[in-house]
Structure formats: C-alpha cells, structure tokens
PDB file of N, CA and C in Angstrom:
ATOM      1  N   MET A  16     -14.582  -0.782 -26.571  1.00  0.00           N
ATOM      2  CA  MET A  16     -14.855  -0.113 -24.757  1.00  0.00           C
ATOM      3  C   MET A  16     -14.286  -0.659 -24.031  1.00  0.00           C
ATOM      4  N   ILE A  17     -14.320  -2.154 -23.573  1.00  0.00           N
ATOM      5  CA  ILE A  17     -14.551  -2.843 -22.577  1.00  0.00           C
ATOM      6  C   ILE A  17     -12.399  -2.577 -22.396  1.00  0.00           C
ATOM      7  N   PHE A  18     -12.165  -2.325 -22.764  1.00  0.00           N
ATOM      8  CA  PHE A  18     -10.836  -2.701 -23.482  1.00  0.00           C
ATOM      9  C   PHE A  18     -10.380  -1.251 -22.629  1.00  0.00           C
ATOM     10  N   VAL A  19     -10.748  -0.420 -22.993  1.00  0.00           N
ATOM     11  CA  VAL A  19     -10.514   1.039 -22.333  1.00  0.00           C
ATOM     12  C   VAL A  19     -10.152   1.360 -21.437  1.00  0.00           C
ATOM     13  N   PHE A  20     -11.872   1.360 -20.693  1.00  0.00           N
ATOM     14  CA  PHE A  20     -12.451   0.383 -19.601  1.00  0.00           C
ATOM     15  C   PHE A  20     -11.281  -0.524 -18.609  1.00  0.00           C
ATOM     16  N   THR A  21     -11.036  -0.888 -19.072  1.00  0.00           N
ATOM     17  CA  THR A  21      -9.800  -1.366 -18.009  1.00  0.00           C
ATOM     18  C   THR A  21      -8.461  -1.593 -17.877  1.00  0.00           C
ATOM     19  N   VAL A  22      -8.108  -1.170 -18.874  1.00  0.00           N
ATOM     20  CA  VAL A  22      -6.283  -0.319 -18.978  1.00  0.00           C
ATOM     21  C   VAL A  22      -6.406   0.548 -17.892  1.00  0.00           C
ATOM     22  N   ILE A  23      -7.704   1.442 -18.939  1.00  0.00           N
ATOM     23  CA  ILE A  23      -8.320   3.380 -17.301  1.00  0.00           C
ATOM     24  C   ILE A  23      -8.047   2.396 -15.806  1.00  0.00           C
ATOM     25  N   ALA A  24      -8.643   1.108 -15.426  1.00  0.00           N
ATOM     26  CA  ALA A  24      -8.464   0.420 -14.474  1.00  0.00           C
ATOM     27  C   ALA A  24      -7.347   0.009 -13.973  1.00  0.00           C
ATOM     28  N   ALA A  25      -6.574  -0.528 -14.818  1.00  0.00           N
ATOM     29  CA  ALA A  25      -5.624  -0.587 -14.928  1.00  0.00           C
ATOM     30  C   ALA A  25      -3.718   0.219 -13.705  1.00  0.00           C
ATOM     31  N   ILE A  26      -4.137   1.229 -14.948  1.00  0.00           N
ATOM     32  CA  ILE A  26      -3.325   2.654 -14.724  1.00  0.00           C
ATOM     33  C   ILE A  26      -3.636   2.765 -12.914  1.00  0.00           C
ATOM     34  N   LEU A  27      -5.096   3.244 -12.861  1.00  0.00           N
ATOM     35  CA  LEU A  27      -5.980   3.667 -11.146  1.00  0.00           C
ATOM     36  C   LEU A  27      -5.317   3.025 -10.730  1.00  0.00           C
ATOM     37  N   GLY A  28      -4.995   1.703 -10.589  1.00  0.00           N
ATOM     38  CA  GLY A  28      -4.638   0.293  -9.422  1.00  0.00           C
ATOM     39  C   GLY A  28      -3.360   0.690  -8.819  1.00  0.00           C
ATOM     40  N   PHE A  29      -2.327   1.704  -9.708  1.00  0.00           N
ATOM     41  CA  PHE A  29      -1.382   1.546  -8.972  1.00  0.00           C
ATOM     42  C   PHE A  29      -1.345   3.186  -8.396  1.00  0.00           C
ATOM     43  N   ILE A  30      -2.535   3.938  -8.434  1.00  0.00           N
ATOM     44  CA  ILE A  30      -2.360   4.966  -7.516  1.00  0.00           C
ATOM     45  C   ILE A  30      -3.544   4.768  -6.395  1.00  0.00           C
ATOM     46  N   PRO A  31      -1.826   4.069  -5.268  1.00  0.00           N
ATOM     47  CA  PRO A  31      -2.646   4.868  -4.046  1.00  0.00           C
ATOM     48  C   PRO A  31      -4.046   4.994  -3.275  1.00  0.00           C
ATOM     49  N   GLY A  32      -5.265   4.239  -3.468  1.00  0.00           N
ATOM     50  CA  GLY A  32      -7.018   4.713  -2.825  1.00  0.00           C
ATOM     51  C   GLY A  32      -7.147   5.816  -3.787  1.00  0.00           C
ATOM     52  N   ALA A  33      -6.914   5.033  -5.156  1.00  0.00           N
ATOM     53  CA  ALA A  33      -7.667   5.970  -6.174  1.00  0.00           C
ATOM     54  C   ALA A  33      -8.679   4.588  -6.420  1.00  0.00           C
ATOM     55  N   SER A  34      -9.351   4.028  -6.140  1.00  0.00           N
ATOM     56  CA  SER A  34     -10.346   2.545  -6.207  1.00  0.00           C
ATOM     57  C   SER A  34     -11.789   3.182  -5.854  1.00  0.00           C
ATOM     58  N   PHE A  35     -11.475   4.222  -5.231  1.00  0.00           N
ATOM     59  CA  PHE A  35     -12.990   4.412  -5.237  1.00  0.00           C
ATOM     60  C   PHE A  35     -13.798   5.583  -6.494  1.00  0.00           C
ATOM     61  N   ILE A  36     -12.485   5.700  -7.076  1.00  0.00           N
ATOM     62  CA  ILE A  36     -13.623   5.542  -8.622  1.00  0.00           C
ATOM     63  C   ILE A  36     -12.983   4.649  -9.246  1.00  0.00           C
ATOM     64  N   LEU A  37     -13.105   3.465  -8.993  1.00  0.00           N
ATOM     65  CA  LEU A  37     -13.760   2.789 -10.423  1.00  0.00           C
ATOM     66  C   LEU A  37     -14.572   1.217 -10.030  1.00  0.00           C
ATOM     67  N   ILE A  38     -15.281   1.494  -8.829  1.00  0.00           N
ATOM     68  CA  ILE A  38     -16.702   1.008  -8.744  1.00  0.00           C
ATOM     69  C   ILE A  38     -18.297   2.774  -9.896  1.00  0.00           C
ATOM     70  N   PRO A  39     -17.885   3.222  -9.276  1.00  0.00           N
ATOM     71  CA  PRO A  39     -18.773   4.563 -10.664  1.00  0.00           C
ATOM     72  C   PRO A  39     -18.303   3.848 -11.894  1.00  0.00           C
ATOM     73  N   MET A  40     -16.580   3.708 -12.333  1.00  0.00           N
ATOM     74  CA  MET A  40     -16.431   3.458 -13.559  1.00  0.00           C
ATOM     75  C   MET A  40     -17.527   1.904 -14.158  1.00  0.00           C
ATOM     76  N   GLU A  41     -17.515   0.911 -12.756  1.00  0.00           N
ATOM     77  CA  GLU A  41     -18.050  -0.217 -13.097  1.00  0.00           C
ATOM     78  C   GLU A  41     -19.204  -0.178 -13.915  1.00  0.00           C
ATOM     79  N   MET A  42     -20.070   1.059 -12.670  1.00  0.00           N
ATOM     80  CA  MET A  42     -22.002   1.264 -12.864  1.00  0.00           C
ATOM     81  C   MET A  42     -21.507   1.551 -13.858  1.00  0.00           C
ATOM     82  N   TYR A  43     -21.015   2.953 -14.557  1.00  0.00           N
ATOM     83  CA  TYR A  43     -21.071   3.615 -15.745  1.00  0.00           C
ATOM     84  C   TYR A  43     -21.079   2.694 -17.693  1.00  0.00           C
ATOM     85  N   ILE A  44     -20.281   1.467 -17.239  1.00  0.00           N
ATOM     86  CA  ILE A  44     -20.295   0.540 -17.763  1.00  0.00           C
ATOM     87  C   ILE A  44     -21.082  -0.371 -18.198  1.00  0.00           C
ATOM     88  N   VAL A  45     -21.692  -0.060 -17.462  1.00  0.00           N
ATOM     89  CA  VAL A  45     -23.008  -1.708 -17.086  1.00  0.00           C
ATOM     90  C   VAL A  45     -24.455  -0.561 -17.596  1.00  0.00           C
ATOM     91  N   TYR A  46     -24.385  -0.060 -17.356  1.00  0.00           N
ATOM     92  CA  TYR A  46     -24.983   1.565 -17.527  1.00  0.00           C
ATOM     93  C   TYR A  46     -25.551   1.829 -19.506  1.00  0.00           C
ATOM     94  N   LYS A  47     -24.066   1.851 -19.598  1.00  0.00           N
ATOM     95  CA  LYS A  47     -24.049   1.935 -20.868  1.00  0.00           C
ATOM     96  C   LYS A  47     -24.763   0.526 -22.200  1.00  0.00           C
ATOM     97  N   PHE A  48     -23.773  -0.862 -21.691  1.00  0.00           N
ATOM     98  CA  PHE A  48     -24.708  -1.358 -22.367  1.00  0.00           C
ATOM     99  C   PHE A  48     -26.725  -1.350 -22.010  1.00  0.00           C
ATOM    100  N   ALA A  49     -26.681  -1.421 -20.760  1.00  0.00           N
ATOM    101  CA  ALA A  49     -28.272  -1.789 -20.487  1.00  0.00           C
ATOM    102  C   ALA A  49     -28.361  -0.937 -21.597  1.00  0.00           C
ATOM    103  N   ASN A  50     -27.791   0.853 -21.230  1.00  0.00           N
ATOM    104  CA  ASN A  50     -28.483   1.912 -22.930  1.00  0.00           C
ATOM    105  C   ASN A  50     -28.869   1.341 -24.069  1.00  0.00           C
ATOM    106  N   GLU A  51     -27.848   0.872 -24.245  1.00  0.00           N
ATOM    107  CA  GLU A  51     -27.852   0.683 -25.868  1.00  0.00           C
ATOM    108  C   GLU A  51     -28.595  -0.809 -26.409  1.00  0.00           C
ATOM    109  N   SER A  52     -28.649  -1.675 -24.892  1.00  0.00           N
ATOM    110  CA  SER A  52     -29.384  -2.354 -25.875  1.00  0.00           C
ATOM    111  C   SER A  52     -30.882  -1.932 -26.014  1.00  0.00           C
ATOM    112  N   GLY A  53     -31.248  -1.107 -25.078  1.00  0.00           N
ATOM    113  CA  GLY A  53     -32.890  -0.995 -24.817  1.00  0.00           C
ATOM    114  C   GLY A  53     -33.148  -1.330 -23.585  1.00  0.00           C
ATOM    115  N   ARG A  54     -32.972  -2.416 -23.276  1.00  0.00           N
ATOM    116  CA  ARG A  54     -32.821  -3.104 -21.578  1.00  0.00           C
ATOM    117  C   ARG A  54     -33.154  -1.998 -20.321  1.00  0.00           C
ATOM    118  N   PHE A  55     -32.752  -1.484 -20.602  1.00  0.00           N
ATOM    119  CA  PHE A  55     -32.274  -0.483 -19.125  1.00  0.00           C
ATOM    120  C   PHE A  55     -33.446  -0.873 -17.422  1.00  0.00           C
ATOM    121  N   ASN A  56     -33.028  -1.364 -16.550  1.00  0.00           N
ATOM    122  CA  ASN A  56     -34.479  -1.535 -15.945  1.00  0.00           C
ATOM    123  C   ASN A  56     -33.838  -1.505 -13.906  1.00  0.00           C
ATOM    124  N   LEU A  57     -34.206  -0.386 -13.315  1.00  0.00           N
ATOM    125  CA  LEU A  57     -33.331  -0.232 -12.794  1.00  0.00           C
ATOM    126  C   LEU A  57     -33.692  -0.150 -11.240  1.00  0.00           C
ATOM    127  N   PHE A  58     -34.543  -1.511 -11.727  1.00  0.00           N
ATOM    128  CA  PHE A  58     -34.300  -2.471 -10.158  1.00  0.00           C
ATOM    129  C   PHE A  58     -32.676  -3.165 -10.822  1.00  0.00           C
ATOM    130  N   GLU A  59     -33.049  -3.603 -12.024  1.00  0.00           N
ATOM    131  CA  GLU A  59     -32.360  -4.843 -11.763  1.00  0.00           C
ATOM    132  C   GLU A  59     -30.626  -3.904 -11.763  1.00  0.00           C
ATOM    133  N   PHE A  60     -30.686  -2.474 -12.293  1.00  0.00           N
ATOM    134  CA  PHE A  60     -29.514  -1.841 -12.444  1.00  0.00           C
ATOM    135  C   PHE A  60     -28.806  -1.673 -10.944  1.00  0.00           C
ATOM    136  N   CYS A  61     -29.720  -1.220 -10.103  1.00  0.00           N
ATOM    137  CA  CYS A  61     -29.632  -1.438  -8.894  1.00  0.00           C
ATOM    138  C   CYS A  61     -28.740  -2.308  -8.051  1.00  0.00           C
ATOM    139  N   ALA A  62     -30.058  -3.454  -8.116  1.00  0.00           N
ATOM    140  CA  ALA A  62     -29.733  -5.191  -7.639  1.00  0.00           C
ATOM    141  C   ALA A  62     -27.913  -5.251  -7.908  1.00  0.00           C
ATOM    142  N   PHE A  63     -27.908  -5.249  -8.847  1.00  0.00           N
ATOM    143  CA  PHE A  63     -26.313  -5.217  -9.599  1.00  0.00           C
ATOM    144  C   PHE A  63     -25.474  -4.431  -9.505  1.00  0.00           C
ATOM    145  N   GLY A  64     -25.994  -3.402  -8.875  1.00  0.00           N
ATOM    146  CA  GLY A  64     -25.025  -2.630  -7.857  1.00  0.00           C
ATOM    147  C   GLY A  64     -24.774  -2.378  -6.718  1.00  0.00           C
ATOM    148  N   ALA A  65     -25.442  -3.131  -6.114  1.00  0.00           N
ATOM    149  CA  ALA A  65     -25.555  -3.478  -4.269  1.00  0.00           C
ATOM    150  C   ALA A  65     -25.001  -4.187  -5.487  1.00  0.00           C
ATOM    151  N   ALA A  66     -24.416  -5.868  -5.983  1.00  0.00           N
ATOM    152  CA  ALA A  66     -22.988  -7.064  -5.763  1.00  0.00           C
ATOM    153  C   ALA A  66     -22.713  -6.127  -5.710  1.00  0.00           C
ATOM    154  N   LEU A  67     -22.314  -6.067  -7.411  1.00  0.00           N
ATOM    155  CA  LEU A  67     -20.817  -5.253  -7.057  1.00  0.00           C
ATOM    156  C   LEU A  67     -19.771  -3.994  -6.480  1.00  0.00           C
ATOM    157  N   TRP A  68     -20.656  -2.981  -6.572  1.00  0.00           N
ATOM    158  CA  TRP A  68     -20.342  -2.873  -4.524  1.00  0.00           C
ATOM    159  C   TRP A  68     -19.222  -3.765  -2.898  1.00  0.00           C
ATOM    160  N   ALA A  69     -20.429  -4.671  -3.231  1.00  0.00           N
ATOM    161  CA  ALA A  69     -19.573  -6.050  -2.028  1.00  0.00           C
ATOM    162  C   ALA A  69     -19.179  -6.303  -2.738  1.00  0.00           C
ATOM    163  N   VAL A  70     -18.821  -6.838  -3.752  1.00  0.00           N
ATOM    164  CA  VAL A  70     -17.658  -7.948  -4.663  1.00  0.00           C
ATOM    165  C   VAL A  70     -16.094  -7.123  -4.901  1.00  0.00           C
ATOM    166  N   SER A  71     -16.637  -6.256  -5.449  1.00  0.00           N
ATOM    167  CA  SER A  71     -15.648  -5.178  -4.983  1.00  0.00           C
ATOM    168  C   SER A  71     -14.913  -4.159  -4.275  1.00  0.00           C
ATOM    169  N   ALA A  72     -16.183  -3.691  -3.439  1.00  0.00           N
ATOM    170  CA  ALA A  72     -15.060  -3.998  -1.526  1.00  0.00           C
ATOM    171  C   ALA A  72     -13.903  -4.754  -1.538  1.00  0.00           C
ATOM    172  N   ILE A  73     -14.836  -5.583  -1.613  1.00  0.00           N
ATOM    173  CA  ILE A  73     -14.136  -6.824  -1.102  1.00  0.00           C
ATOM    174  C   ILE A  73     -12.560  -7.063  -1.856  1.00  0.00           C
ATOM    175  N   LEU A  74     -12.641  -6.999  -3.047  1.00  0.00           N
ATOM    176  CA  LEU A  74     -11.007  -7.179  -3.711  1.00  0.00           C
ATOM    177  C   LEU A  74     -10.356  -6.104  -4.317  1.00  0.00           C
ATOM    178  N   ILE A  75     -11.156  -4.894  -3.827  1.00  0.00           N
ATOM    179  CA  ILE A  75     -10.363  -3.776  -4.303  1.00  0.00           C
ATOM    180  C   ILE A  75      -9.621  -3.732  -2.682  1.00  0.00           C
ATOM    181  N   GLY A  76     -10.370  -4.113  -0.992  1.00  0.00           N
ATOM    182  CA  GLY A  76      -9.893  -3.437   0.101  1.00  0.00           C
ATOM    183  C   GLY A  76      -9.100  -5.025  -0.303  1.00  0.00           C
ATOM    184  N   PHE A  77      -8.725  -6.047  -0.229  1.00  0.00           N
ATOM    185  CA  PHE A  77      -7.993  -6.136  -0.752  1.00  0.00           C
ATOM    186  C   PHE A  77      -6.410  -6.578  -1.101  1.00  0.00           C
ATOM    187  N   ALA A  78      -6.957  -5.672  -2.801  1.00  0.00           N
ATOM    188  CA  ALA A  78      -6.196  -5.398  -2.576  1.00  0.00           C
ATOM    189  C   ALA A  78      -4.910  -4.200  -2.316  1.00  0.00           C
ATOM    190  N   GLN A  79      -6.210  -3.018  -1.725  1.00  0.00           N
ATOM    191  CA  GLN A  79      -5.014  -2.268  -0.868  1.00  0.00           C
ATOM    192  C   GLN A  79      -3.818  -3.207   0.094  1.00  0.00           C
ATOM    193  N   ILE A  80      -4.389  -4.096   0.720  1.00  0.00           N
ATOM    194  CA  ILE A  80      -4.045  -4.203   1.853  1.00  0.00           C
ATOM    195  C   ILE A  80      -2.106  -4.433   1.022  1.00  0.00           C
ATOM    196  N   LEU A  81      -2.220  -5.264   0.417  1.00  0.00           N
ATOM    197  CA  LEU A  81      -1.053  -5.703  -0.892  1.00  0.00           C
ATOM    198  C   LEU A  81      -0.455  -4.454  -0.995  1.00  0.00           C
ATOM    199  N   HIS A  82      -1.216  -3.071  -1.355  1.00  0.00           N
ATOM    200  CA  HIS A  82       0.420  -1.968  -1.802  1.00  0.00           C
ATOM    201  C   HIS A  82       0.880  -1.555  -0.385  1.00  0.00           C
ATOM    202  N   PHE A  83       0.702  -2.316   0.865  1.00  0.00           N
ATOM    203  CA  PHE A  83       1.892  -2.307   1.246  1.00  0.00           C
ATOM    204  C   PHE A  83       3.191  -2.541   1.465  1.00  0.00           C
ATOM    205  N   ILE A  84       3.481  -3.633   0.351  1.00  0.00           N
ATOM    206  CA  ILE A  84       4.074  -4.625   0.283  1.00  0.00           C
ATOM    207  C   ILE A  84       4.839  -3.662  -1.637  1.00  0.00           C
ATOM    208  N   PRO A  85       6.521  -3.155  -1.010  1.00  0.00           N
ATOM    209  CA  PRO A  85       6.116  -2.277  -1.640  1.00  0.00           C
ATOM    210  C   PRO A  85       6.253  -2.774  -3.448  1.00  0.00           C
ATOM    211  N   LEU A  86       6.247  -2.093  -4.176  1.00  0.00           N
ATOM    212  CA  LEU A  86       6.319  -2.698  -5.477  1.00  0.00           C
ATOM    213  C   LEU A  86       5.163  -3.591  -6.275  1.00  0.00           C
ATOM    214  N   ILE A  87       4.978  -4.965  -5.568  1.00  0.00           N
ATOM    215  CA  ILE A  87       4.814  -5.931  -5.882  1.00  0.00           C
ATOM    216  C   ILE A  87       3.083  -5.706  -5.210  1.00  0.00           C
ATOM    217  N   GLY A  88       2.969  -4.784  -4.715  1.00  0.00           N
ATOM    218  CA  GLY A  88       1.922  -4.397  -3.756  1.00  0.00           C
ATOM    219  C   GLY A  88       0.937  -3.372  -4.928  1.00  0.00           C
ATOM    220  N   GLN A  89       1.915  -2.831  -5.561  1.00  0.00           N
ATOM    221  CA  GLN A  89       0.649  -2.236  -6.595  1.00  0.00           C
ATOM    222  C   GLN A  89       1.166  -2.885  -8.128  1.00  0.00           C
ATOM    223  N   VAL A  90       0.955  -3.819  -8.322  1.00  0.00           N
ATOM    224  CA  VAL A  90       1.107  -4.876  -9.219  1.00  0.00           C
ATOM    225  C   VAL A  90       0.194  -5.142  -9.272  1.00  0.00           C
ATOM    226  N   ALA A  91       0.324  -5.635  -7.991  1.00  0.00           N
ATOM    227  CA  ALA A  91      -1.265  -6.690  -7.360  1.00  0.00           C
ATOM    228  C   ALA A  91      -2.719  -6.378  -7.331  1.00  0.00           C
ATOM    229  N   ASN A  92      -2.492  -4.876  -7.172  1.00  0.00           N
ATOM    230  CA  ASN A  92      -3.432  -3.517  -6.673  1.00  0.00           C
ATOM    231  C   ASN A  92      -3.829  -3.558  -8.249  1.00  0.00           C
ATOM    232  N   SER A  93      -2.867  -3.115  -9.277  1.00  0.00           N
ATOM    233  CA  SER A  93      -2.856  -2.931 -10.877  1.00  0.00           C
ATOM    234  C   SER A  93      -3.630  -4.252 -11.700  1.00  0.00           C
ATOM    235  N   ILE A  94      -3.678  -5.436 -11.035  1.00  0.00           N
ATOM    236  CA  ILE A  94      -3.832  -6.591 -11.508  1.00  0.00           C
ATOM    237  C   ILE A  94      -5.664  -6.788 -11.860  1.00  0.00           C
ATOM    238  N   VAL A  95      -5.993  -7.429  -9.827  1.00  0.00           N
ATOM    239  CA  VAL A  95      -6.862  -7.058  -9.616  1.00  0.00           C
ATOM    240  C   VAL A  95      -7.969  -5.941 -10.364  1.00  0.00           C
ATOM    241  N   ALA A  96      -7.239  -5.235  -9.713  1.00  0.00           N
ATOM    242  CA  ALA A  96      -8.449  -3.722 -10.736  1.00  0.00           C
ATOM    243  C   ALA A  96      -9.194  -4.068 -12.257  1.00  0.00           C
ATOM    244  N   GLY A  97      -7.893  -4.274 -12.718  1.00  0.00           N
ATOM    245  CA  GLY A  97      -8.131  -4.666 -14.101  1.00  0.00           C
ATOM    246  C   GLY A  97      -9.560  -5.504 -14.471  1.00  0.00           C
ATOM    247  N   SER A  98      -8.538  -6.628 -14.144  1.00  0.00           N
ATOM    248  CA  SER A  98      -9.344  -8.515 -14.125  1.00  0.00           C
ATOM    249  C   SER A  98     -11.017  -8.015 -13.460  1.00  0.00           C
ATOM    250  N   VAL A  99     -11.086  -6.977 -12.760  1.00  0.00           N
ATOM    251  CA  VAL A  99     -12.509  -6.080 -12.612  1.00  0.00           C
ATOM    252  C   VAL A  99     -12.647  -5.769 -13.811  1.00  0.00           C
ATOM    253  N   MET A 100     -12.740  -5.101 -14.075  1.00  0.00           N
ATOM    254  CA  MET A 100     -13.380  -4.527 -14.768  1.00  0.00           C
ATOM    255  C   MET A 100     -13.781  -4.767 -16.548  1.00  0.00           C
ATOM    256  N   TYR A 101     -12.310  -6.271 -16.270  1.00  0.00           N
ATOM    257  CA  TYR A 101     -12.714  -6.757 -17.716  1.00  0.00           C
ATOM    258  C   TYR A 101     -13.952  -7.382 -17.547  1.00  0.00           C
ATOM    259  N   PHE A 102     -13.906  -8.151 -16.818  1.00  0.00           N
ATOM    260  CA  PHE A 102     -15.059  -9.896 -15.987  1.00  0.00           C
ATOM    261  C   PHE A 102     -16.197  -8.440 -15.730  1.00  0.00           C
ATOM    262  N   VAL A 103     -16.980  -7.149 -14.797  1.00  0.00           N
ATOM    263  CA  VAL A 103     -18.167  -6.652 -15.277  1.00  0.00           C
ATOM    264  C   VAL A 103     -17.945  -6.129 -16.664  1.00  0.00           C
ATOM    265  N   GLY A 104     -17.578  -6.132 -17.842  1.00  0.00           N
ATOM    266  CA  GLY A 104     -17.913  -5.744 -18.329  1.00  0.00           C
ATOM    267  C   GLY A 104     -18.207  -6.548 -19.580  1.00  0.00           C
ATOM    268  N   HIS A 105     -17.590  -7.601 -19.119  1.00  0.00           N
ATOM    269  CA  HIS A 105     -17.897  -9.098 -20.951  1.00  0.00           C
ATOM    270  C   HIS A 105     -19.755  -9.143 -19.762  1.00  0.00           C
ATOM    271  N   ALA A 106     -19.090  -9.407 -18.617  1.00  0.00           N
ATOM    272  CA  ALA A 106     -20.695 -10.055 -18.244  1.00  0.00           C
ATOM    273  C   ALA A 106     -21.539  -8.840 -19.224  1.00  0.00           C
ATOM    274  N   ALA A 107     -21.341  -8.125 -18.683  1.00  0.00           N
ATOM    275  CA  ALA A 107     -23.234  -7.178 -18.867  1.00  0.00           C
ATOM    276  C   ALA A 107     -22.987  -7.016 -20.584  1.00  0.00           C
ATOM    277  N   GLU A 108     -22.298  -7.046 -20.454  1.00  0.00           N
ATOM    278  CA  GLU A 108     -21.930  -7.910 -22.423  1.00  0.00           C
ATOM    279  C   GLU A 108     -22.806  -8.497 -22.545  1.00  0.00           C
ATOM    280  N   LYS A 109     -22.997  -9.348 -22.340  1.00  0.00           N
ATOM    281  CA  LYS A 109     -23.737 -10.922 -22.224  1.00  0.00           C
ATOM    282  C   LYS A 109     -24.764 -11.103 -22.058  1.00  0.00           C
ATOM    283  N   HIS A 110     -25.868 -10.687 -20.416  1.00  0.00           N
ATOM    284  CA  HIS A 110     -25.737  -9.696 -20.069  1.00  0.00           C
ATOM    285  C   HIS A 110     -26.917  -9.019 -20.709  1.00  0.00           C
ATOM    286  N   TYR A 111     -26.769  -8.430 -21.305  1.00  0.00           N
ATOM    287  CA  TYR A 111     -27.151  -7.694 -22.422  1.00  0.00           C
ATOM    288  C   TYR A 111     -27.672  -7.616 -23.790  1.00  0.00           C
ATOM    289  N   ALA A 112     -26.988  -7.944 -24.040  1.00  0.00           N
ATOM    290  CA  ALA A 112     -26.885  -8.428 -25.893  1.00  0.00           C
ATOM    291  C   ALA A 112     -28.037  -9.372 -26.398  1.00  0.00           C
TER     292      ALA A 112
END
C-alpha cells in the first residue's frame, strides 16, 4: 500500500498545483494503519495531522517554487512528493505496528 501511494504522489508531483491532494492522501494512509491495528485515537490522529500539514506545507511549498524551473523543478517536485509520502507511510506503519 505504501508503494502505491508513493507512486501516486510522485505522479501528482509532476502536475502543478496538485499538491493539495497530497495531504489528504497522507492522512488517509495514517488512518488506514491506525484503523487496521485497532489503536485509532482521534486526539493523536489530529495532532499528527496538524504536524503533517505543517511539514508538508513547507516541503510542498518549496517544491512549488522549484516548479518554475522547467523540467528540473517538476522532477524535484515529484521527488519531494514521493519521498514525503514514503516517509509518512513507513512512520505510520512503524508507529501502529
């Protein structure tokens, strides 16, 4: 599941302005791992979501600035989007394991 979400995030990274879809995808993957383990806690989920939103907004904002550089910016944006999704997926998997 992490690999599929990482590939989708990397593909969305090529599209300018599609980064608003990434944060809900990251929250869904965290919710999925929390729900599968049976340890879902709303307060912890909201706190994680707020921290995730702050970090993702900074990284995705930086990647959007790079989008103005043709081709290099799009590749950088895709790498950032995919790596953030990969990190979030593995962090959630380890936390709820």
